[in-house]
Each structure stands twice: as C-alpha cells, then as structure tokens.
Coordinates of C-alpha atoms and ligand atoms in Angstrom, one line a residue:
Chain A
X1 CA 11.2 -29.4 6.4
X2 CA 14.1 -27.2 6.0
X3 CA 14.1 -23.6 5.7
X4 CA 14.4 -22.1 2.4
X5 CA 16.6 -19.1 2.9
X6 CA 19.0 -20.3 5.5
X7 CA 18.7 -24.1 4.6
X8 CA 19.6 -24.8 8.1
X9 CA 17.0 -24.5 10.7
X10 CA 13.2 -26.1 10.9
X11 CA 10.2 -24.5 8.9
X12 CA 8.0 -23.2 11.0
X13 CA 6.1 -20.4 8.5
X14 CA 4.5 -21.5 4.8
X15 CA 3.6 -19.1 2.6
X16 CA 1.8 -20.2 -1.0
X17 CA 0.5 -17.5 -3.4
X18 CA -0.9 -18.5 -7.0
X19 CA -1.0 -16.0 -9.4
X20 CA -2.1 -16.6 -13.0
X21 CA -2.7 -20.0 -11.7
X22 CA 0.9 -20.5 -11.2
X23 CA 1.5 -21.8 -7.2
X24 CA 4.8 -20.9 -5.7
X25 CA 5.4 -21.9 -1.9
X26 CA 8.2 -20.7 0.3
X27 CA 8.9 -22.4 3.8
X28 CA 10.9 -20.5 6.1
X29 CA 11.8 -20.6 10.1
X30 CA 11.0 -18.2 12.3
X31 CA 13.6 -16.0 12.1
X32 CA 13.8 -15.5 8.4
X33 CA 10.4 -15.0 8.7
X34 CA 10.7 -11.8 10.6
X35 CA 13.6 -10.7 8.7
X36 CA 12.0 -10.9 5.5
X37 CA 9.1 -9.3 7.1
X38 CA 6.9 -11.9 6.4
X39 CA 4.2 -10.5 9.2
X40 CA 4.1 -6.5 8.2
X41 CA 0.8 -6.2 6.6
X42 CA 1.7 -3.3 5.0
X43 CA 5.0 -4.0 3.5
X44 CA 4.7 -6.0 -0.2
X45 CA 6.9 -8.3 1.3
X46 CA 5.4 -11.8 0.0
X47 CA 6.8 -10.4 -3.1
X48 CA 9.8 -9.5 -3.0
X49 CA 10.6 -12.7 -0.6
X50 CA 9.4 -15.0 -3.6
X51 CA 11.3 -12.9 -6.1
X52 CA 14.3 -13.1 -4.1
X53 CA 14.2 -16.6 -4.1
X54 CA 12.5 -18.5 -6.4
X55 CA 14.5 -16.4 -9.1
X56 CA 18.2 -16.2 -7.9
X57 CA 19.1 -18.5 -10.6
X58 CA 17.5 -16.1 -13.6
X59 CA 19.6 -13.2 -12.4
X60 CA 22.9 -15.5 -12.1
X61 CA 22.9 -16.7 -15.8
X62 CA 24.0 -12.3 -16.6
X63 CA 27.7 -12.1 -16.3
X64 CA 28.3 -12.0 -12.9
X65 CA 30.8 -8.9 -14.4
X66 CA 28.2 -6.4 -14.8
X67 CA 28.2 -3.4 -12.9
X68 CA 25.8 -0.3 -13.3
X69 CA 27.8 3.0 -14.3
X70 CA 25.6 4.8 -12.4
X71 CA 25.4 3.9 -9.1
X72 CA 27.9 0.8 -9.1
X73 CA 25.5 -2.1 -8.1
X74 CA 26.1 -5.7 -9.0
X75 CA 25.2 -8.4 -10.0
X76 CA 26.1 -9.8 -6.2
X77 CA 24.3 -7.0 -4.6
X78 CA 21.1 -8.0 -6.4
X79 CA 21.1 -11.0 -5.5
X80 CA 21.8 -10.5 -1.7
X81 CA 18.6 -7.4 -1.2
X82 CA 16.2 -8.4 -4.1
X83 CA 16.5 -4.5 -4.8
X84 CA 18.4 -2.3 -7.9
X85 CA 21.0 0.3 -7.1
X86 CA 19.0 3.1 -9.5
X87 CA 16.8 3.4 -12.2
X88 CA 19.7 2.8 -14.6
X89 CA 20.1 -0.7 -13.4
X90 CA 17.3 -1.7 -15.2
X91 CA 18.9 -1.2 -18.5
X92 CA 22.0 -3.2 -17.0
X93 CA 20.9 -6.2 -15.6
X94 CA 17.7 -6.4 -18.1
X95 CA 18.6 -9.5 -19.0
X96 CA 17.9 -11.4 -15.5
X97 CA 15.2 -9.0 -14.5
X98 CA 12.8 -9.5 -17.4
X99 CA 12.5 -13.3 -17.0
X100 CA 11.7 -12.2 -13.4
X101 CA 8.8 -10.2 -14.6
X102 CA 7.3 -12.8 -16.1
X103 CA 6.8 -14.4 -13.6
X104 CA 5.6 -11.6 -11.2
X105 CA 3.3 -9.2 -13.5
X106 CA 0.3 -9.6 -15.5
X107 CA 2.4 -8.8 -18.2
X108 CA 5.9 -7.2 -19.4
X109 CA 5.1 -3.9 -20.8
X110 CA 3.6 -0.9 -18.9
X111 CA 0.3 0.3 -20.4
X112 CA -0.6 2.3 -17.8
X113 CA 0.1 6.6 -16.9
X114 CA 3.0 8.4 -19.0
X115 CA 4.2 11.2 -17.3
X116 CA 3.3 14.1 -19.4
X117 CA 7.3 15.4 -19.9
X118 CA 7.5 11.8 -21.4
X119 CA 4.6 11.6 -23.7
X120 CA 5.9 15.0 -25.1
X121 CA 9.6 13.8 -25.9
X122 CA 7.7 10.1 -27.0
X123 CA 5.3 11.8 -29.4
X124 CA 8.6 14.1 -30.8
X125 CA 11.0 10.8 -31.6
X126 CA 7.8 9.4 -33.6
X127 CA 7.3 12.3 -35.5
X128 CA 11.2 12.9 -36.1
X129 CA 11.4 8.9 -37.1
X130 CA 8.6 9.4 -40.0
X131 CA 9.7 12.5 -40.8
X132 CA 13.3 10.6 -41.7
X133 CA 11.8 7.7 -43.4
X134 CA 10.0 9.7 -45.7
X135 CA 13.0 12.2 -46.6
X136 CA 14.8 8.8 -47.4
X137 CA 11.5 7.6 -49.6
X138 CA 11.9 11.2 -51.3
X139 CA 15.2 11.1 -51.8
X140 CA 14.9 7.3 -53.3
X141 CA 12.5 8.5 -55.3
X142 CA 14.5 11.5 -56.4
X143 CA 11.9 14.1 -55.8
X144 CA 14.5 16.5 -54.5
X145 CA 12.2 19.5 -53.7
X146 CA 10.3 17.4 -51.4
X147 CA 13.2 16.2 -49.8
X148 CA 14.3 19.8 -49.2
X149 CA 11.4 20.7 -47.4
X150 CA 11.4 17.4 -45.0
X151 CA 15.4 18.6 -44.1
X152 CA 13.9 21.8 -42.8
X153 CA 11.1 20.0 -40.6
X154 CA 13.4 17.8 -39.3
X155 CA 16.0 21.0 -38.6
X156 CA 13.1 22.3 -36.9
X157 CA 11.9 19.5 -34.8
X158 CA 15.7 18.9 -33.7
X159 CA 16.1 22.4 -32.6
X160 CA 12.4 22.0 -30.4
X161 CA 14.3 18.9 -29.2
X162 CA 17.2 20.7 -28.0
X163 CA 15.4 23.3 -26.6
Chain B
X1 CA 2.6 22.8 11.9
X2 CA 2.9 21.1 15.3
X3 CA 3.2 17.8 16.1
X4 CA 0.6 17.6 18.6
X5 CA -1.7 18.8 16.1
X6 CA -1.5 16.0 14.5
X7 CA -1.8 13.7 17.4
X8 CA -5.0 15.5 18.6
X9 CA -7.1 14.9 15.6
X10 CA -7.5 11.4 14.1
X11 CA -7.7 11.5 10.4
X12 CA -10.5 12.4 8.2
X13 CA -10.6 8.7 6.8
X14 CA -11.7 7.8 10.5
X15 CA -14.6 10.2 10.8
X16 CA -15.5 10.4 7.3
X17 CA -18.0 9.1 5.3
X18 CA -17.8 6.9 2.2
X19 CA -19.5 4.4 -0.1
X20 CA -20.1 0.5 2.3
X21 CA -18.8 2.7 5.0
X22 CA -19.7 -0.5 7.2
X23 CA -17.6 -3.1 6.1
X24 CA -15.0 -0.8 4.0
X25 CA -13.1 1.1 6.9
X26 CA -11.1 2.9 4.2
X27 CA -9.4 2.8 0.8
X28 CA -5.9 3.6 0.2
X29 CA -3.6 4.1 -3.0
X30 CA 0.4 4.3 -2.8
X31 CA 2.5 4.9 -5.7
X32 CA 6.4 4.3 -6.0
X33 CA 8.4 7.1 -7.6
X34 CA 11.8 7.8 -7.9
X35 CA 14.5 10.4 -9.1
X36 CA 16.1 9.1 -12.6
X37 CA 19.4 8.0 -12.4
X38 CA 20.1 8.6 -8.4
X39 CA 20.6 5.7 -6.2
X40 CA 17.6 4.5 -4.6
X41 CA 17.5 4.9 -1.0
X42 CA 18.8 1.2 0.4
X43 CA 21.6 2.2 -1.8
X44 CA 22.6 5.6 -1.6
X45 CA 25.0 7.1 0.8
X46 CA 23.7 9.3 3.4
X47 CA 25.1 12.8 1.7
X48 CA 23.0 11.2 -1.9
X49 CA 20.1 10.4 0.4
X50 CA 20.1 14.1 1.7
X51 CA 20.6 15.6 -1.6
X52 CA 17.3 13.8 -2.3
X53 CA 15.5 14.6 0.6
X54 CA 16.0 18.0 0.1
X55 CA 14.9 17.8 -3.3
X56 CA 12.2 16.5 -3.0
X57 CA 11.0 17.5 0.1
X58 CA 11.0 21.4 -1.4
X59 CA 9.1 19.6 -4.3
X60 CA 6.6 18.6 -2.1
X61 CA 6.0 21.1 -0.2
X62 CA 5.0 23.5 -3.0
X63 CA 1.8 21.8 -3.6
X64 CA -0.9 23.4 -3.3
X65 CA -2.6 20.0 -1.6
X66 CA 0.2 21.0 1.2
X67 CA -0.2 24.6 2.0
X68 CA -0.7 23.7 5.7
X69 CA 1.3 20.6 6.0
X70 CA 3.4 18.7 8.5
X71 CA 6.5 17.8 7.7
X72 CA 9.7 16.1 9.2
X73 CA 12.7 14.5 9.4
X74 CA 13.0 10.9 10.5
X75 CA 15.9 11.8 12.9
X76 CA 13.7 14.7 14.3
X77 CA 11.1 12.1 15.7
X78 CA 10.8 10.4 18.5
X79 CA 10.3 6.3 18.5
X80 CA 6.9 7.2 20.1
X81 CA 5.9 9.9 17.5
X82 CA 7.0 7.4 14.5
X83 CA 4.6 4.8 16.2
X84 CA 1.7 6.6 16.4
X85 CA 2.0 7.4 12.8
X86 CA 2.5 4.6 11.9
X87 CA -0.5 3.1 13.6
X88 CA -2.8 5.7 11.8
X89 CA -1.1 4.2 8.5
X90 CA 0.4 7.6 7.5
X91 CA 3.8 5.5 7.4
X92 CA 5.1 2.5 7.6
X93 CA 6.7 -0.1 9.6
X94 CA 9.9 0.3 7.4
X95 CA 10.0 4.0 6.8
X96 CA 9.1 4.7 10.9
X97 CA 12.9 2.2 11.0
X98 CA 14.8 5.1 9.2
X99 CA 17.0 8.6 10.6
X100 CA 19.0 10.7 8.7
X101 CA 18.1 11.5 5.2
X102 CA 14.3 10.4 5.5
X103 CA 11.3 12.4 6.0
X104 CA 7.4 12.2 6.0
X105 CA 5.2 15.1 4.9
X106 CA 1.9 15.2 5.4
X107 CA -1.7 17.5 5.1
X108 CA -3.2 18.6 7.3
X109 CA -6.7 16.2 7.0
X110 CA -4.2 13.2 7.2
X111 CA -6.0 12.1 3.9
X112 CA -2.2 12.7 1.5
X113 CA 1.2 11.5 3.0
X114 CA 4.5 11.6 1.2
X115 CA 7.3 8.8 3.0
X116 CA 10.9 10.4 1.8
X117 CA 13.5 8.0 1.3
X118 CA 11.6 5.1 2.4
X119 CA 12.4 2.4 -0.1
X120 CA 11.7 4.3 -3.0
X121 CA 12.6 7.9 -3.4
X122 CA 8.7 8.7 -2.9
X123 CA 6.1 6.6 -1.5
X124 CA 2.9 8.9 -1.9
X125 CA -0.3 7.7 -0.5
X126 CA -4.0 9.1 0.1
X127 CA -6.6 7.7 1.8
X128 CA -10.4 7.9 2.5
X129 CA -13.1 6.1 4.4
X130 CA -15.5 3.8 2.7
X131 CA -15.0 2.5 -0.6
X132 CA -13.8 5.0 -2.6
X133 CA -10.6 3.9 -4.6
X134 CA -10.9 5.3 -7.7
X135 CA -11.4 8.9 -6.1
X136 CA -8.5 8.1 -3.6
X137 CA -6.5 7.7 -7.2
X138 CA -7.4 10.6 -8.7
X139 CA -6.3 12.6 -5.6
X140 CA -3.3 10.7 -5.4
X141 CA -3.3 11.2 -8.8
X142 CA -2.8 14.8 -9.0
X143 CA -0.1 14.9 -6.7
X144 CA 1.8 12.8 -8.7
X145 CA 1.3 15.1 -11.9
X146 CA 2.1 18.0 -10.5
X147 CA 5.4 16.4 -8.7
X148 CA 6.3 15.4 -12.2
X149 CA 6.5 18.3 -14.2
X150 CA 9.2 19.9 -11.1
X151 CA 11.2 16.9 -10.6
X152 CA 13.0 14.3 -12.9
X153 CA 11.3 10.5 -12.4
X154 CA 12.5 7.6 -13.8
X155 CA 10.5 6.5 -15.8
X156 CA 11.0 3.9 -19.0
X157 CA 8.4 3.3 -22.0
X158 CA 8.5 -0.5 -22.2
X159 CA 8.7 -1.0 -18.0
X160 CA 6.8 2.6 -16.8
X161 CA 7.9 3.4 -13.5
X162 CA 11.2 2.2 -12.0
X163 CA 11.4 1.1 -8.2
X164 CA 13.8 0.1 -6.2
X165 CA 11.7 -3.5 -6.5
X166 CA 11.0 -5.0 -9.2
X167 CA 7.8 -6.0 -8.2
X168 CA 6.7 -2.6 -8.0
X169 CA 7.6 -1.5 -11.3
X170 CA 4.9 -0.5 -14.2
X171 CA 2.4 1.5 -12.4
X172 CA 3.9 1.8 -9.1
X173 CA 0.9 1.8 -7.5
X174 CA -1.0 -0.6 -4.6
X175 CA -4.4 0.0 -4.3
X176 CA -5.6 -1.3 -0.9
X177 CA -9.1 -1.2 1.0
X178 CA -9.4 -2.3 4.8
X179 CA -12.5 -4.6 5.2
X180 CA -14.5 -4.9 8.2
X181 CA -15.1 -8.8 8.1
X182 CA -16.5 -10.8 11.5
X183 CA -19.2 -12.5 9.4
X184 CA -16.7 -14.4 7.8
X185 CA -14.8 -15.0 10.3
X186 CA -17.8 -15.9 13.0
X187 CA -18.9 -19.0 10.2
X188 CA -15.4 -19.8 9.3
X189 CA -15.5 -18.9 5.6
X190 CA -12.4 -16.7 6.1
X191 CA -10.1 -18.6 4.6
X192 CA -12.1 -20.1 1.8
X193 CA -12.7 -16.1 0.5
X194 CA -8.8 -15.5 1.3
X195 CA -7.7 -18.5 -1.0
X196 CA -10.1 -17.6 -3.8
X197 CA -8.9 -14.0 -3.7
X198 CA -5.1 -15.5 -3.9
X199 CA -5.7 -17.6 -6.8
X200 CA -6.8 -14.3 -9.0
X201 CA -3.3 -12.5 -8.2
X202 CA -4.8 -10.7 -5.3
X203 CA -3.5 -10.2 -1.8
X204 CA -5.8 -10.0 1.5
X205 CA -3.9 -9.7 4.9
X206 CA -4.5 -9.8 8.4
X207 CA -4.6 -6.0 9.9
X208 CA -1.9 -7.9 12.7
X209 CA -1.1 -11.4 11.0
X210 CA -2.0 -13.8 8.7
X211 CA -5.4 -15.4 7.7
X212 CA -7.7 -16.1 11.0
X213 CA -5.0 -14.8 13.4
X214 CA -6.4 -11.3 11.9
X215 CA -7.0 -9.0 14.9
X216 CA -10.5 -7.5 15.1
X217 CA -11.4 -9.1 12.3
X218 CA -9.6 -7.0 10.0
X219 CA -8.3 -7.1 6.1
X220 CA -6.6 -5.5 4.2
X221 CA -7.0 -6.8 0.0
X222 CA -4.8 -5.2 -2.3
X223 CA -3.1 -5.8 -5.8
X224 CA -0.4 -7.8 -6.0
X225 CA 0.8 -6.9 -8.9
X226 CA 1.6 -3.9 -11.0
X227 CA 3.3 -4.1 -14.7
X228 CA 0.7 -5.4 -17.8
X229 CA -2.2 -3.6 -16.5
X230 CA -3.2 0.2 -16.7
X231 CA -4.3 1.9 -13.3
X232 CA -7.9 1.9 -14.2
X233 CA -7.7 -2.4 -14.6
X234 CA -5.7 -2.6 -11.5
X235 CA -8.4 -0.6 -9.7
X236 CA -11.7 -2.0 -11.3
X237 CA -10.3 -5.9 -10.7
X238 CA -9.9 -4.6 -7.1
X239 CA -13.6 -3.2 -6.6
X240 CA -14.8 -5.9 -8.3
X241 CA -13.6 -8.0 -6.0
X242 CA -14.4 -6.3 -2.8
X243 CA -17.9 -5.7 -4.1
X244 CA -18.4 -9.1 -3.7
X245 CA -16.5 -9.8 -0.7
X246 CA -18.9 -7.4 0.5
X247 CA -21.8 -9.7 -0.5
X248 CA -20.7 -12.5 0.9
X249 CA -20.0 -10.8 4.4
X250 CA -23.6 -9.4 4.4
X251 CA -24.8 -13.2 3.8
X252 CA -23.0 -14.0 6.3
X253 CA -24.4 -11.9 9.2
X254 CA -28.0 -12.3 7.6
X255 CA -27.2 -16.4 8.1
X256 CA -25.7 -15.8 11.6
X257 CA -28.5 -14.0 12.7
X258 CA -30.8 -16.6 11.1
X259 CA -29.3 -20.0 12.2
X260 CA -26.9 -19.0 15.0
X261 CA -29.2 -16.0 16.8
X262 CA -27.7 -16.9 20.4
X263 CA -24.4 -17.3 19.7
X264 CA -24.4 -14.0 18.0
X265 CA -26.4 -12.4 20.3
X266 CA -24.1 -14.3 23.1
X267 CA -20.9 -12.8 21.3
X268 CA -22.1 -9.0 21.4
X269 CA -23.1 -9.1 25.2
X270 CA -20.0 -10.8 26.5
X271 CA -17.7 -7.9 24.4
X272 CA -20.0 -5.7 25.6
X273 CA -19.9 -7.3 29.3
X274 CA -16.0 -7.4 28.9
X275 CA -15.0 -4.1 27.4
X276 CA -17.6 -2.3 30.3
X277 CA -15.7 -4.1 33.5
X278 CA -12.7 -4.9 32.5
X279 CA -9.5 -3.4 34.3
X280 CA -6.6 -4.9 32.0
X281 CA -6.7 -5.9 28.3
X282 CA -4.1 -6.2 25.9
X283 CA -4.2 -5.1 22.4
X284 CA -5.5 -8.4 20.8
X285 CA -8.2 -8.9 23.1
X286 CA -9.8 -5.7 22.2
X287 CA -9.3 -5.2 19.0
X288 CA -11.5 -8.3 18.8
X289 CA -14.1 -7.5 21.0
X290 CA -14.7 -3.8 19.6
X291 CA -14.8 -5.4 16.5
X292 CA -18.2 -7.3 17.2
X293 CA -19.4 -3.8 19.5
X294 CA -18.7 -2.8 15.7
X295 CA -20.8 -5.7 14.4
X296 CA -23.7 -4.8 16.4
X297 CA -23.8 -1.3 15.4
X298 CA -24.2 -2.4 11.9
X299 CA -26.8 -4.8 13.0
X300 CA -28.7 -2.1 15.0
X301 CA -28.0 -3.7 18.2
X302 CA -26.5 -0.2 19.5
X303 CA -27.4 3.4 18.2
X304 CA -25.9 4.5 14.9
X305 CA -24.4 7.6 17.0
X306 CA -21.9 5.6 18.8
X307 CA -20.2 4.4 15.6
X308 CA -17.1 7.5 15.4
X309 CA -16.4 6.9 19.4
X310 CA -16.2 3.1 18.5
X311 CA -14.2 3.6 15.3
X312 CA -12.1 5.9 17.2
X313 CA -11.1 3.0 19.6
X314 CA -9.8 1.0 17.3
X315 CA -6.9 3.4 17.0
X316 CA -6.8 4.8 20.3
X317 CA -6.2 1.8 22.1
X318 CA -3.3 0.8 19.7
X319 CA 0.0 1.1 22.3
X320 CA 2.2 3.8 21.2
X321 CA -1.4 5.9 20.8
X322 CA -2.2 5.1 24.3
X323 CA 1.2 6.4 25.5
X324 CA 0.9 10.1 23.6
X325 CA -0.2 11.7 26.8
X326 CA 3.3 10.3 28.7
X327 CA 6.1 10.8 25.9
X328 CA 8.8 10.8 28.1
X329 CA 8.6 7.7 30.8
X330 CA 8.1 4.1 28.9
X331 CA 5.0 2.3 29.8
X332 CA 5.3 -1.2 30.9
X333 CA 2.7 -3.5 28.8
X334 CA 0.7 -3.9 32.4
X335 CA 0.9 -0.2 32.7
X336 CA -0.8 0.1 29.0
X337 CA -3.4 -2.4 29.4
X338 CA -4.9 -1.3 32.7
X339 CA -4.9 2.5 31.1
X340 CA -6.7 1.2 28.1
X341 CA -9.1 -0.7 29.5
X342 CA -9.9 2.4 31.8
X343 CA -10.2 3.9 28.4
X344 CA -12.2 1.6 26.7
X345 CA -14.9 1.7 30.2
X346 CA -15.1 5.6 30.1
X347 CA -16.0 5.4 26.4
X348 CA -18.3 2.2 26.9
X349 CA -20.0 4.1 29.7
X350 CA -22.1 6.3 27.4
X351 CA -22.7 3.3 25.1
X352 CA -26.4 1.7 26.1
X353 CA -26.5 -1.8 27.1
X354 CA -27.3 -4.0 23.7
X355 CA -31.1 -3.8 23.1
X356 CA -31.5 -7.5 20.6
X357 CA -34.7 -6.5 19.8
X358 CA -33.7 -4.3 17.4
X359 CA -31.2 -6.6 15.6
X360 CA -32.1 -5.8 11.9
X361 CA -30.2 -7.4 8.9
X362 CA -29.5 -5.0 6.0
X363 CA -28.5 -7.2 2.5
X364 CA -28.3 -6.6 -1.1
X365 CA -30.3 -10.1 -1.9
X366 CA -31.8 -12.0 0.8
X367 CA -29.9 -14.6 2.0
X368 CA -30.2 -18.2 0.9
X369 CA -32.8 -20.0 3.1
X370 CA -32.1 -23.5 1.8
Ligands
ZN401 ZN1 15.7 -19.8 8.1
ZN402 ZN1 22.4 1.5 -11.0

C-alpha cells in the first residue's frame, strides 16, 4: 500500500480514528510519519494530519485567488501546513474551513466561554438592534414621541459604544 | 528565578496528592489563545513574533499566579535545559524545537506554564496529580480571564476561539489525564479499551508510542475535539470515561491476582530482581519495570512510603534528566544507561524485598468470579 502523503514510498504506519461513528484511515511511510509527528504523544497531531488530508479538496473548491488582508496567507499556504496565517483568515477562507469542521467537531458553533470584553460588546449590539427595530415599529406606527425617546437611547448606547 | 531551581524540585503534580491518585498520575488542561488579527506564530516574521512575545510575555507576568515565576527565552536555553522540561511536560516537543521570539514562563510549583509562540500565540496549561480536571480548569481557568481583560484575543461568536488549527478552534482547550494502566496491559485488554475509547471521539496515547508499544504502561486520554461542546461537556465526557477506565483496570488486577497469582507475583520479583542488580538499562526497559514496582505498591506488595521515590524515577531516569548534573560534556547512550541504572540500585536499595503475603486487592465492586 502506498503512502498517502507522498504517494510514492511503502506504508509502513496506519492510523484509523472514528469519531461520531465516522472512520477515517490514513497510511503513511515512515518518514511522513515522523514528519507529521505521528509518534509525539503530546502534539494533536492525528488531527491535523487527517485534516490536512482527507480535506484538501474542500479547501480547493474557494478561489484559489483569495488572500487574507491581514497577514497575506493563501489559499496555497493552507493547503501546504494545515494551519491559518491569523485570526482573520477565518473570515477569508470560511468557505473551505467550515465543511472541514464538520467533519472534525461535535458541532459548528462554539457554546462554550465568552470572554468577558466580548459578552459586553455582544450584549450592547442586541440591545442597540431592538432598540432600532422598535424606533422603526414607532415610527410606522407614527407615535412620534415614542420614537423621540428611543433616538436618545440609541444616541446613548452609541456614545457607550464608542467609548 | 534560577534555572536550577527548577531542575532541583520536581513538580507538585509528582508529589502531590489527588483523587485515584493510583492509576491517575495527573490531569492536565491546555487552552490555545491568540492575539486578534496578528499572524500566528508559523506565520509571522521574526520582528511580528517578538512584538508578541513581548506582549504577552509582560501580560503574563503580571499575574498574580506568577509573582515568583521562571521565565525565558527559547534562544536563552540550552538543548539540555529544553529537554528536561519537556520531559516534566512543562513544554512540548514542538515548542522545546523553537529560538528567537519564543518563550516559556512558568510558577514556581510547576503546576501553571505559559509556551510563547509555540503554535499558537499562547498555549497555557496547569496540571495536578490524581484526577482532578475540573479543578485543573478552573485554575487554568483564571489565568485565562485575567489574561483577557489585558490583551486583545481573537475570538469569534459563531467559532469561539481562533487557533492557528482548525482543529483546535471553539474552546481551545485539551483536557488530558495520564493513566497508570499495567492491568490492562498484563491481560491484553489494552487495545480493546483504546478502540472503544476512539469510537466516542476520544483520544488515548502511549506516554512513548502507540497502543501496546506504551512505555511503562502509560496513557494519556484526552479530547479530541473542541467546537459544539462547552468546556463543562468536554470535561465531564472525559471523567466519565476515565472513571470507568478506572474500573476496568481495578478488575483487572483483582482477576490477575485471582487467576494468574504467579505470573503476577513472578513479574514484580523479576523488576524487582532486575532494577536492584542491574548495571545498564535503557529507558524503555525501565520505564517498564518501575511501572510494575508501581503496581505492587498499589497492591501492597511494597510499603505505601516508597511510592514519591518510585514516582520520582519515572522522571528521573528519563535521559536529558539524567544528564542535568553534566550540562556541558554529551553523554553517550552507554554512559546514560550505566548512570541510571546506578541510580535506579541506590534508590532500590532502601526499597524492601517484595513481601506477597501482603498482596491485597482494593476494587470498587468485586470482580467477576464467573
Ligand atoms: Zn510518505
Ligand atoms: Zn490572515
């Protein structure tokens, strides 16, 4: 059996994991093996080896185009490390990387610790978002007083905002 | 703080005491952060990766949990120095590979370490003996809090925390406990337990290697995956599962000593026999042996006192920890296993000869007698 990442030398190491009931084998030699840190215990290698294979094809269907602003990773680069340039690469390549997570994760949505700065700003953009829908209800409704008074909550949440 | 200070103390997870403290050697929890829109470290440049560094590396050092901390470059230690840390698990393999523009800092208990720049902008772990992980998260926990409100994490509300992998990315966070386990191993039910544990999106690993090639008996189980699940689930499908790994170890001494009494007695006197005379041994070969001196602690077969010296060996004899006394000349792998089996015999010598009689099985249920 040939090897999976090289596709040139002999198998040597086999590596299965099922999650959610979903099998996925890689066979590799010996030395991509050792590059891809198959052996280091501590590393989450198994991983990030199946991710970078398994999945190449997911991340190729983005235009192979995109580049992040940020930090300048592509597409290409992606696809040789299995790792983003920066946080901003998710937004840029989320089109190949969600599939991905799929297939990796219990799930696609984080329900899990919000950093505190972040709860703050998450719990403001709610309140400013009702706040607007009901000034637009008011001012359907043509009850202008009401609507006067929402404009100054609003004001006053925006000025919090840009504090 | 010194360097050598370090080196002269093991860490408090070793000595400790914790919940299963027998078959649990210690739980561990590592999340991934990183610094919002800066390039993570595999793809900064080396002026970005100290900007970082520096960053975060002030950061840290303002916690209280670090007041008396040790704390480095990458570039600032030697390949010896990097090794024994990470052979204590205070880093790892990877981050002990980096120089310039990485660090470690670290308290002073060895029970919090904070990896700079390792593939992640922060790789924050703590870790305590026994099994303990949802107090390991909590201290973990803190840090991580208090790091947040002085430096600017990427974080995202549908995918949590971003990492430089996307198979970190939610909660950021592996929750890992090492398991004592030559009961499985001994009635070859190892990798039965290691498949089951796969199949529910688990990982267990060797302490050295893969399934049954696991020196001294060694595992490591920790989740595999970390977006769809709050921290809390993560951890609780984790104890769940080691609770009853736990069970099913204990079964399997109690049937050892049952139905195979003189080839487990047999196994404890020839490590016994072996570590007391021997005048070369590499690495492998006693890892495995302490770990069935180990064994017949639990089972009585030596007195409890000797358990820390034992422990202790398990790190002591690891190679670049056997070499701290000699920094500067490389050892020769001959050199290293004559000196730690001449370590292992002057620790073995105040260890009694193994007294049978007082084999004694503790279990939860008794085992099976069908
Ligand atoms: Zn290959
Ligand atoms: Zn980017």
């Amino acid at each position: 059996m040939q090897c999976d990442v090289c596709q040139s030398k002999e198998a040597t190491v086999f590596l299965t994991q099922i999650v959610d009931g979903k099998m996925q084998k890689v066979n590799l030699c010996e030395g991509c093996s050792k590059e891809k840190g198959v052996n280091d215990p501590t590393g989450f290698a198994l991983a990030d080896l199946l991710l970078g294979l398994g999945d190449s094809q997911q991340i190729e269907k983005t235009a192979a185009s995109n580049k992040c602003p940020v930090c300048g990773f592509t597409q290409a680069d992606f696809k040789k490390t299995g790792r983003l340039g920066c946080s901003n690469c998710y937004s840029v390549f989320a089109e190949g990387i969600l599939p991905m997570l799929k297939n990796m994760h219990k799930g696609t949505r984080h329900t899990g610790k919000v950093p505190a700065v972040h709860a703050e700003q998450r719990e403001r953009s709610e309140k400013m978002k009702s706040l607007q829908e009901s000034l637009d209800k008011a001012i359907a409704d043509e009850e202008f007083e009401l609507a006067a008074d929402l404009r100054d909550r609003i004001r006053q949440v925006e000025a919090e905002l840009a504090k | 703080m010194k360097f050598s200070r370090i080196i002269a103390n093991t860490g408090e997870w070793l000595s400790g005491e914790g919940p299963n403290r027998q078959i649990v050697v210690s739980s561990r929890v590592r999340l991934a952060r990183n610094l919002r829109n800066k390039p993570f470290p595999g793809w900064a440049k080396k002026a970005e990766r100290l900007e970082v560094m520096t960053a975060v590396k002030e950061a840290v050092s303002r916690l209280p949990e670090m007041e008396d901390s040790f704390s480095e470059n990458l570039e600032a230690l030697s390949p010896l120095e990097k090794q024994v840390l990470v052979e204590r698990h205070l880093i790892s393999r990877e981050h002990a590979a980096k120089g310039v523009g990485s660090a470690v800092v670290m308290n002073t208990p060895q029970s919090l370490s904070v990896m700079i720049n390792e593939e992640d902008h922060l790789r924050m772990q703590a870790i305590c003996c026994g099994l303990q992980l949802e107090n390991v998260h909590k201290m973990i926990d803190r840090v991580d809090t208090e790091l947040d409100g002085q430096l600017e994490i990427a974080f995202d509300d549908t995918l949590g925390y971003l990492t430089a992998c996307p198979s970190n990315v939610g909660t950021g966070m592996r929750a890992s406990a090492m398991l004592h386990l030559p009961g499985l191993v001994m009635s070859d039910q190892i990798n039965k337990i290691i498949n089951s544990v796969n199949k529910i999106g688990l990982a267990v690993r060797g302490l050295h290697g893969e399934g049954t090639e696991a020196m001294g008996n060694l595992f490591q189980v920790s989740n595999q995956t970390t977006l769809g699940e709050t921290e809390g689930e993560i951890i609780g499908r984790l104890n769940r599962v080691i609770e009853q790994i736990i069970d099913h170890e204990q079964n399997a001494r109690a049937l050892l000593a049952q139905r195979k009494a003189i080839t487990l007695h047999d196994q404890i006197g020839r490590a016994y026999g072996l570590l007391s005379h021997a005048y070369s041994i590499s690495s492998k070969e006693a890892l495995n042996l302490l770990s069935i001196i180990k064994l017949g602690i639990d089972l009585a077969v030596f007195p409890d006192a000797h358990r820390f010296p034992v422990d202790e060996l398990f790190i002591e004899t690891q190679p670049a920890h056997l070499q701290k006394g000699a920094q500067l000349q490389k050892m020769t792998s001959e050199e290293r296993d004559s000196l730690r089996a001449d370590l292992i015999r002057s620790k073995l010598a105040q260890v009694p000869q193994p007294d049978i009689s007082r084999l004694t099985i503790s279990t939860h249920e008794p085992p099976e007698t069908t």
